[in-house]
Short mmCIF file of C-alpha atoms in Angstrom, two decimals:
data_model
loop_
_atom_site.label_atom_id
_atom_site.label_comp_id
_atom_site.label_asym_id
_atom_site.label_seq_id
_atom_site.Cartn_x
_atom_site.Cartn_y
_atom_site.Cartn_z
CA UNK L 276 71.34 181.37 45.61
CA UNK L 277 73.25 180.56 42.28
CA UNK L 278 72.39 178.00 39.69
CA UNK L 279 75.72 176.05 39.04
CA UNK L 280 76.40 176.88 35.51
CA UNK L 281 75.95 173.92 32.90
CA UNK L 282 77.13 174.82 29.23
CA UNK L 283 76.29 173.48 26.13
CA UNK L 284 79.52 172.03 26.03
CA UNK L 285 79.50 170.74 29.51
CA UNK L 286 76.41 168.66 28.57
CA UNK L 287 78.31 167.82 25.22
CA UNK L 288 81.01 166.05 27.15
CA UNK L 289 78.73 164.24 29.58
CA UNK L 290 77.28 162.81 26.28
CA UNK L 291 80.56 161.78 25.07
CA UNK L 292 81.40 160.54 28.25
CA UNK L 293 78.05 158.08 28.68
CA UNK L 294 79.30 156.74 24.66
CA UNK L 295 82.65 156.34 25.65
CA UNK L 296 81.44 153.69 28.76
CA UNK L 297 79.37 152.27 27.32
CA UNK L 298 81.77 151.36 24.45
CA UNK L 299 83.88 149.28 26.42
CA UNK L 300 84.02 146.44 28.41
CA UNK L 301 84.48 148.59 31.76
CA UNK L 302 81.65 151.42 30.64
CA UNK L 303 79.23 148.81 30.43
CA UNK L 304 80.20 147.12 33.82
CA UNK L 305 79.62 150.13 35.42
CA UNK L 306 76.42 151.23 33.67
CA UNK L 307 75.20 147.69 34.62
CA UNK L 308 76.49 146.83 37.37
CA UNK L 309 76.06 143.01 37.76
CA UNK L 310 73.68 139.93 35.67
CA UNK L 311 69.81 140.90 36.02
CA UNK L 312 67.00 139.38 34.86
CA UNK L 313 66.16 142.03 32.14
CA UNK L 314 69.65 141.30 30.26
CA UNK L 315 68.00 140.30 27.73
CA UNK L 316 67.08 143.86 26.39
CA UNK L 317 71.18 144.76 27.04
CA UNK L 318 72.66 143.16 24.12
CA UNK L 319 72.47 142.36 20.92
CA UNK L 320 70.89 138.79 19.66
CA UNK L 321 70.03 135.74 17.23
CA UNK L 322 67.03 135.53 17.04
CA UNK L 323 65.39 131.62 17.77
CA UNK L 324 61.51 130.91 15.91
CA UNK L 325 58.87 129.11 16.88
CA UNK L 326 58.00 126.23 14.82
CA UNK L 327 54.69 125.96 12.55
CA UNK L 328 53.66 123.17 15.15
CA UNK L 329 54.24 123.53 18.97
CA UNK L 330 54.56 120.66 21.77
CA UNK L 331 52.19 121.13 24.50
CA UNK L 332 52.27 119.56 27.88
CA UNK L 333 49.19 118.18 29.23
CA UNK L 334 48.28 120.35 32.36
CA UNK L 335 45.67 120.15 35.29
CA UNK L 336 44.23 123.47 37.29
CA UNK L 337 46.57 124.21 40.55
CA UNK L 338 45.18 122.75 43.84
CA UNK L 339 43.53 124.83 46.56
CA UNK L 340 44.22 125.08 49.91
CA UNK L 341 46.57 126.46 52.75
CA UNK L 342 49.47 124.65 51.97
CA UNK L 343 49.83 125.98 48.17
CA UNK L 344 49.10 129.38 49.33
CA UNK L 345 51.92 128.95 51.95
CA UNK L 346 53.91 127.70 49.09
CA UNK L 347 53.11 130.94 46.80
CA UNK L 348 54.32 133.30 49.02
CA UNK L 349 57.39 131.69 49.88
CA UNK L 350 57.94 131.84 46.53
CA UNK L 351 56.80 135.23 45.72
CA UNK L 352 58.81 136.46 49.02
CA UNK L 353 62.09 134.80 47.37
CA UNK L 354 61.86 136.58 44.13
CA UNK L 355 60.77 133.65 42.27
CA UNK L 356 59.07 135.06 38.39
CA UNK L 357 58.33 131.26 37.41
CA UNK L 358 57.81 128.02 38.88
CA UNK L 359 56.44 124.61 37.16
CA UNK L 360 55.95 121.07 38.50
CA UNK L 361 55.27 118.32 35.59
CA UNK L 362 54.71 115.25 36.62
CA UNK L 363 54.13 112.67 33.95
CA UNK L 364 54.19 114.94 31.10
CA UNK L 365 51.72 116.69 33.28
CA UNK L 366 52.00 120.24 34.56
CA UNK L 367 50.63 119.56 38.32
CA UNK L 368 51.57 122.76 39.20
CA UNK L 369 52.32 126.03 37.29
CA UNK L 370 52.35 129.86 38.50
CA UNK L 371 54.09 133.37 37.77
CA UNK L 372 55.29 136.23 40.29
CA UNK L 373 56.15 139.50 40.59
CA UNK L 374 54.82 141.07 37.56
CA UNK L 375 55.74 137.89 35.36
CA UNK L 376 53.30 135.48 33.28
CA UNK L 377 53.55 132.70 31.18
CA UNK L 378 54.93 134.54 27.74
CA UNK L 379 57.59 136.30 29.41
CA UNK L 380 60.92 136.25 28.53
CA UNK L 381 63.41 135.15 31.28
CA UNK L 382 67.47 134.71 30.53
CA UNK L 383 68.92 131.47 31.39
CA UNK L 384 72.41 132.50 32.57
CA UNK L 385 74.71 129.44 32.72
CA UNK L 386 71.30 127.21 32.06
CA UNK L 387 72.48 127.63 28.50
CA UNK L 388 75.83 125.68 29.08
CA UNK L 389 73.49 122.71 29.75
CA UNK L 390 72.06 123.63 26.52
CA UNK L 391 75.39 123.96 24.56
CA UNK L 392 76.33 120.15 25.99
CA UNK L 393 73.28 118.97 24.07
CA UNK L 394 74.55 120.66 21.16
CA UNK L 395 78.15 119.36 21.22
CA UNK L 396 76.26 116.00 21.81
CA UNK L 397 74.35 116.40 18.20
CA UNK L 398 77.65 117.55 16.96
CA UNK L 399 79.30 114.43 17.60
CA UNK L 400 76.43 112.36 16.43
CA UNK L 401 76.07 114.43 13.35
CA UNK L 402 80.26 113.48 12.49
CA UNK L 403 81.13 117.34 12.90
CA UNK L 404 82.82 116.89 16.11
CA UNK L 405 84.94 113.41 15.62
CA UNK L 406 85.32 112.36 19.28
CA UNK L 407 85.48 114.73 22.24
CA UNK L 408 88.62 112.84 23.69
CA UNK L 409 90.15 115.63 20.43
CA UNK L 410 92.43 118.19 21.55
CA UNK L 411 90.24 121.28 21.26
CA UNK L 412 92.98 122.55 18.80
CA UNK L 413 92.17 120.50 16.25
CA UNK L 414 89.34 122.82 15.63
CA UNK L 415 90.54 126.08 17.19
CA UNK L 416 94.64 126.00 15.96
CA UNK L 417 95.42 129.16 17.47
CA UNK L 418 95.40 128.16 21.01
CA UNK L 419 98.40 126.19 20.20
CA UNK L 420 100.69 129.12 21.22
CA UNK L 421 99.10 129.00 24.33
CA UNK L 422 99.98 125.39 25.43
CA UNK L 423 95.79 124.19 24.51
CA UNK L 424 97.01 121.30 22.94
CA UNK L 425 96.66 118.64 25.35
CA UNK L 426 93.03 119.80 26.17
CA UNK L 427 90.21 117.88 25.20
CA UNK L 428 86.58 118.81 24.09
CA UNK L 429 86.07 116.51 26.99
CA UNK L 430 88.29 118.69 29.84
CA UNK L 431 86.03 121.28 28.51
CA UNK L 432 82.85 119.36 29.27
CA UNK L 433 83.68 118.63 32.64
CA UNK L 434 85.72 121.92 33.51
CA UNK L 435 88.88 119.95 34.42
CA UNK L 436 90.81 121.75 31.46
CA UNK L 437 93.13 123.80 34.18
CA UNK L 438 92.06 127.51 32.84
CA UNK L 439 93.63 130.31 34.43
CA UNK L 440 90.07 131.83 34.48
CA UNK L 441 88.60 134.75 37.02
CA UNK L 442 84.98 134.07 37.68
CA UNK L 443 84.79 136.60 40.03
CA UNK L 444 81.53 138.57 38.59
CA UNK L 445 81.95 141.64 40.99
CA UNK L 446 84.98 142.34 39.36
CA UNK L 447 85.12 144.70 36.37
CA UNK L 448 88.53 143.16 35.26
CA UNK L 449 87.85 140.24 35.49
CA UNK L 450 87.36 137.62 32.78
CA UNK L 451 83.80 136.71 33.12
CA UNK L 452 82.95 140.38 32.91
CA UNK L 453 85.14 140.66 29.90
CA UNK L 454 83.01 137.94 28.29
CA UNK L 455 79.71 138.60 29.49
CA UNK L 456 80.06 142.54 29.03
CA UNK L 457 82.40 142.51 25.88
CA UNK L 458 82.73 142.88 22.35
CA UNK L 459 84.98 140.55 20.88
CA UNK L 460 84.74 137.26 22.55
CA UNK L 461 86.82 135.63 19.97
CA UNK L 462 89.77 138.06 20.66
CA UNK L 463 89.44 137.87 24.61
CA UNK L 464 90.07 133.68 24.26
CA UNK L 465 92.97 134.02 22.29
CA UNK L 466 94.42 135.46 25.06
CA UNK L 467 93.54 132.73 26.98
CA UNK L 468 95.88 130.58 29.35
CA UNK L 469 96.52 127.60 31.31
CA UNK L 470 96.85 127.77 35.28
CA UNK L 471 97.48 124.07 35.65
CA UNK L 472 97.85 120.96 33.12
CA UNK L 473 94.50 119.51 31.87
CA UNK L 474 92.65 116.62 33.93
CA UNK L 475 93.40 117.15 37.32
CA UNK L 476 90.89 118.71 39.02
CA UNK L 477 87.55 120.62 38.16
CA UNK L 478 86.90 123.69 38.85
CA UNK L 479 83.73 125.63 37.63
CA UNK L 480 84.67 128.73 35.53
CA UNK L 481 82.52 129.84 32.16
CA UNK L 482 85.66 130.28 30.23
CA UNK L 483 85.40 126.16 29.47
CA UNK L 484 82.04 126.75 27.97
CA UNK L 485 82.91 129.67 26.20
CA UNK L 486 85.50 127.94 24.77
CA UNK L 487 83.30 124.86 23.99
CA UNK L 488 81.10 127.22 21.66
CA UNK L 489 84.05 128.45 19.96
CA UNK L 490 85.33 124.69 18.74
CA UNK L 491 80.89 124.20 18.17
CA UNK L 492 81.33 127.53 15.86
CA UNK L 493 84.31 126.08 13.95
CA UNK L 494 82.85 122.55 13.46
CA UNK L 495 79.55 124.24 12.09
CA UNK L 496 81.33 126.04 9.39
CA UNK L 497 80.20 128.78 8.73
CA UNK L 498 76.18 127.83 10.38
CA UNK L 499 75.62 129.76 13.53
CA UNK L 500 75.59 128.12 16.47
CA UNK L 501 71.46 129.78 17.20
CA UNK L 502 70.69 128.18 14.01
CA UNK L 503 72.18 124.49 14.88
CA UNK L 504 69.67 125.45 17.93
CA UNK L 505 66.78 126.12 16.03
CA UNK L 506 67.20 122.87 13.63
CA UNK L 507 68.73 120.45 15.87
CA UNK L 508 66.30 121.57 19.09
CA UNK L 509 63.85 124.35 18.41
CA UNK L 510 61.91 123.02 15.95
CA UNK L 511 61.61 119.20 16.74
CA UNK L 512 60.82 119.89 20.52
CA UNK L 513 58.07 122.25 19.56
CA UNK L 514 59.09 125.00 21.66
CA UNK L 515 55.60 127.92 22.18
CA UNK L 516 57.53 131.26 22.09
CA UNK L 517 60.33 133.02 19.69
CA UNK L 518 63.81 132.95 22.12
CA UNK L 519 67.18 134.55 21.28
CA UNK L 520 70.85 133.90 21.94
CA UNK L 521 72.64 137.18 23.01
CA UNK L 522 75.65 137.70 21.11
CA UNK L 523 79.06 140.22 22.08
CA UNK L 524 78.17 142.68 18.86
CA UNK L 525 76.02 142.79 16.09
CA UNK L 526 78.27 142.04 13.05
CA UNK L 527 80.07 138.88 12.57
CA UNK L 528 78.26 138.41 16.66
CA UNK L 529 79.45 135.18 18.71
CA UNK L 530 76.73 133.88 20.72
CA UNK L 531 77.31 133.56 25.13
CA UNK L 532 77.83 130.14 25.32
CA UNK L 533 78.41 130.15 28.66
CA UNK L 534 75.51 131.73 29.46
CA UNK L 535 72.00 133.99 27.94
CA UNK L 536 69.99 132.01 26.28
CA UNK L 537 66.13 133.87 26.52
CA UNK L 538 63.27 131.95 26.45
CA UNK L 539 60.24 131.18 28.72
CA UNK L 540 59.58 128.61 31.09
CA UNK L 541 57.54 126.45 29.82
CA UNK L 542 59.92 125.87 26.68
CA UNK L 543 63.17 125.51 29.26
CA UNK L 544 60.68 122.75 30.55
CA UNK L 545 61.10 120.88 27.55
CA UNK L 546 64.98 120.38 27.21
CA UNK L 547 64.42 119.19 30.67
CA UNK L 548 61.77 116.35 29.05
CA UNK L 549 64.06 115.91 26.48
CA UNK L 550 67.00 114.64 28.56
CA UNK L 551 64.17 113.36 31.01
CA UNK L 552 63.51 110.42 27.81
CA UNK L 553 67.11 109.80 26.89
CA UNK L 554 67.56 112.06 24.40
CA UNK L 555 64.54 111.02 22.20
CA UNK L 556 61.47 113.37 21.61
CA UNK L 557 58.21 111.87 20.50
CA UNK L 558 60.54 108.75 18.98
CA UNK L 559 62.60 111.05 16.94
CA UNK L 560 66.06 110.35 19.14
CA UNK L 561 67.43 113.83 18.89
CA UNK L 562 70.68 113.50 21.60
CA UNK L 563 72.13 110.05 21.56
CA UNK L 564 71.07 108.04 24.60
CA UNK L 565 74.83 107.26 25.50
CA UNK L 566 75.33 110.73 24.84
CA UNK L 567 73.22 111.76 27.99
CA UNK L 568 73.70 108.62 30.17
CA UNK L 569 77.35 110.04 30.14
CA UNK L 570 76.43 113.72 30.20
CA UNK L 571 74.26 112.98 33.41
CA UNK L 572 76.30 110.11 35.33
CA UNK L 573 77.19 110.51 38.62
CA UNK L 574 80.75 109.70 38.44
CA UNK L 575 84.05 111.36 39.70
CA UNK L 576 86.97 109.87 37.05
CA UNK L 577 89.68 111.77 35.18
CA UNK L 578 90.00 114.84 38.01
CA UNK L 579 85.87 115.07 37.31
CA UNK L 580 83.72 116.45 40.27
CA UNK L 581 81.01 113.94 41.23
CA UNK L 582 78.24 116.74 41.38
CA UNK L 583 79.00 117.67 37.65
CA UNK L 584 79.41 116.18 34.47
CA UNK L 585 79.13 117.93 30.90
CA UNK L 586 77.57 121.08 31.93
CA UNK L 587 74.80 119.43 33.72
CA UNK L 588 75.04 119.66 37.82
CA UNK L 589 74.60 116.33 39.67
CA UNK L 590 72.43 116.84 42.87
CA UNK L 591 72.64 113.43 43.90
CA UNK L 592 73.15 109.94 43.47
CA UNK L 593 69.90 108.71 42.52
CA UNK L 594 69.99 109.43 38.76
CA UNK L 595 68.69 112.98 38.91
CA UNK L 596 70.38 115.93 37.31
CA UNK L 597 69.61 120.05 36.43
CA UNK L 598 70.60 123.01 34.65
CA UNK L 599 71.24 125.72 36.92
CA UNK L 600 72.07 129.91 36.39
CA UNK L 601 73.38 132.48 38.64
CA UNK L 602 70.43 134.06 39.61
CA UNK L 603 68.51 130.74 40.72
CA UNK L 604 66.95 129.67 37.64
CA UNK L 605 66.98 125.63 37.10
CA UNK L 606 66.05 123.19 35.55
CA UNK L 607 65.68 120.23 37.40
CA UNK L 608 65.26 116.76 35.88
CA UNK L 609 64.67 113.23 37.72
CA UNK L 610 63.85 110.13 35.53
CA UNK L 611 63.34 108.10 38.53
CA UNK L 612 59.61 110.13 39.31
CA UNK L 613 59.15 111.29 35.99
CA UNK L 614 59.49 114.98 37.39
CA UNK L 615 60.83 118.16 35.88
CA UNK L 616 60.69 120.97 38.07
CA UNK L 617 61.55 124.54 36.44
CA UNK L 618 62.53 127.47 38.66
CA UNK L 619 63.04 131.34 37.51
CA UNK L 620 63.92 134.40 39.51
CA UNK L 621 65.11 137.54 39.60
CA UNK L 622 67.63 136.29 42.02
CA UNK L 623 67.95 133.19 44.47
CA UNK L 624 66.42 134.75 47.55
CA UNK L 625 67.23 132.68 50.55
CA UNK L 626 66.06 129.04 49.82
CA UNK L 627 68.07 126.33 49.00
CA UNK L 628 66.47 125.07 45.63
CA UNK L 629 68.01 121.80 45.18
CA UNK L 630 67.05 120.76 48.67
CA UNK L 631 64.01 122.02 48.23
CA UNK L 632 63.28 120.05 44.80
CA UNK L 633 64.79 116.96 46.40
CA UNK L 634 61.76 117.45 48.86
CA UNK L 635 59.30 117.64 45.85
CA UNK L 636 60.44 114.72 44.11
CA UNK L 637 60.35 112.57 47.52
CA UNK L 638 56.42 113.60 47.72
CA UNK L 639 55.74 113.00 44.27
#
């Protein structure tokens, strides 16, 4: 039988070939096909320290018995890496699946716009962001041309700015493939458009968050937006572990906003405790306590949806509130039991989380 012949040159162009993909946006959609929970290896990062002095929850051993086994391997079957229960600054319940444990590094997908909020929040209280009822060009003046200038830092917020925006993340032309797989986030929101005039109606697309970080990046002047992380979060909270903030390219990098922020569970627990005590950490107030009353309300004004509010989803009306990402991880936060729940997976398998958190806190 003959061996098909394979030059030198032949294996010279497949070489070329795999750079040229993997150079643009469409390359890398099809050499990665869709969000996993490794992503964090995929791109280039800022780089988030751990502080000299880290916050530790208190924690007792997990209970025994049937019904937490039964409880394991539902959540082992559904491709849960991490799960936590604290209860009273407690952890009443912590474990790690499928090849996972407590330092590993799990992305946060659109978590991180609930972390971005927080930001904007420390903005505003800092006097770098004047008010969010600001047309977002007052910071980014470009967007002008494209008719931005009746949208507010606040449509943004609360996704009611009327983007033309394709979420659609099996599709390689889309915009949230340009964003998440790109290299010039800056240049793909210039091109940016309106479908609809600001304030009508919400409708959830990354684009507003994206967006957000760019006005965040213009009020910081010149201070990346990781850094405003690490000083205005990172370090007070205490967080255990290093983390990073995947950026589109390595010089001059923007950071995801709307999404990949890498950390470990147990330090996603705490921006959960932080908004779980109004904003203040260990009686430094860090957020303003208006500023995540109204971040958190259940309310449905100005086109707003009544489930979310500024980048934080609203499961109910009872005063709770979580961070959620595409491939179920969450954050889950209610004041009302002192509970924080914090779910991680490689992708949502077939539960329904917030029901199934509702059903925690009504036991605890």
């Amino acid at each position: 039988m003959l061996k098909p012949h394979f030059s030198i040159a032949h294996c010279c162009l497949f070489i070329l070939l795999l750079i040229t993909l993997d150079s643009c946006t469409l390359g890398r959609f099809v050499f990665y096909n869709f969000a996993d929970i490794q992503d964090h290896k995929k791109f280039p990062k800022r780089v988030l320290e751990k502080p000299t002095t880290s916050f530790s929850f208190e924690k007792r051993p997990n209970k025994e018995g049937a019904k937490i086994d039964s409880l394991e391997a539902m959540l082992a079957k559904n491709k849960t890496v991490a799960f936590m229960v604290i209860k009273n600054d407690t952890i009443i319940y912590e474990n790690y699946f499928n090849k996972y444990e407590e330092a590993s590094i799990v992305p946060s997908f659109s978590m991180a716009k609930s972390v971005l909020s927080i930001l904007i929040g420390c903005a505003v209280d800092d006097g770098l962001i004047q008010s969010i009822e600001e047309p977002m060009t007052n910071y980014v003046p470009e967007l002008k041309q494209n008719g931005f200038e009746k949208v507010t830092i606040k449509h943004l917020l609360q996704m009611t700015s009327g983007l033309n925006f394709n979420e659609g993340y099996f599709n390689p032309f889309g915009h949230v493939a340009t964003f998440y797989y790109g290299l010039n986030l800056r240049k793909n929101m210039s091109k940016l458009t309106l479908k609809q005039s600001p304030g009508k109606s919400m409708e959830y697309v990354s684009g507003n968050t994206q967006l957000l970080g760019w006005v965040l990046e213009r009020a910081l002047k010149g201070q990346s937006i990781t850094n405003y992380l690490q000083e205005k979060i990172w370090n007070p909270l205490g967080m255990e572990y290093d983390a990073s903030w995947s950026i589109d390219k390595k010089k001059n990098g923007m950071e995801k906003t709307f999404c990949c922020l890498n950390a470990r569970a147990r330090d996603f627990a705490k921006i959960g405790r932080l908004y779980l005590n109004e904003g203040n950490w260990q009686g430094q107030q860090i957020v303003s306590k208006n500023w995540v009353h109204q971040s958190t309300r259940y309310d449905f004004s100005d086109g707003a949806a009544r489930d979310y509010q500024y980048q934080w989803w609203i499961p109910s009306r009872y005063g709770d509130f979580m961070a959620q990402g595409i491939l179920g991880q969450y954050i889950y936060v209610n004041p009302q039991k002192n509970l924080i729940i914090v779910r991680l997976g490689k992708n949502y398998g077939k539960v329904n989380w917030t029901d199934f958190f509702l059903s925690i806190a009504a036991q605890n």
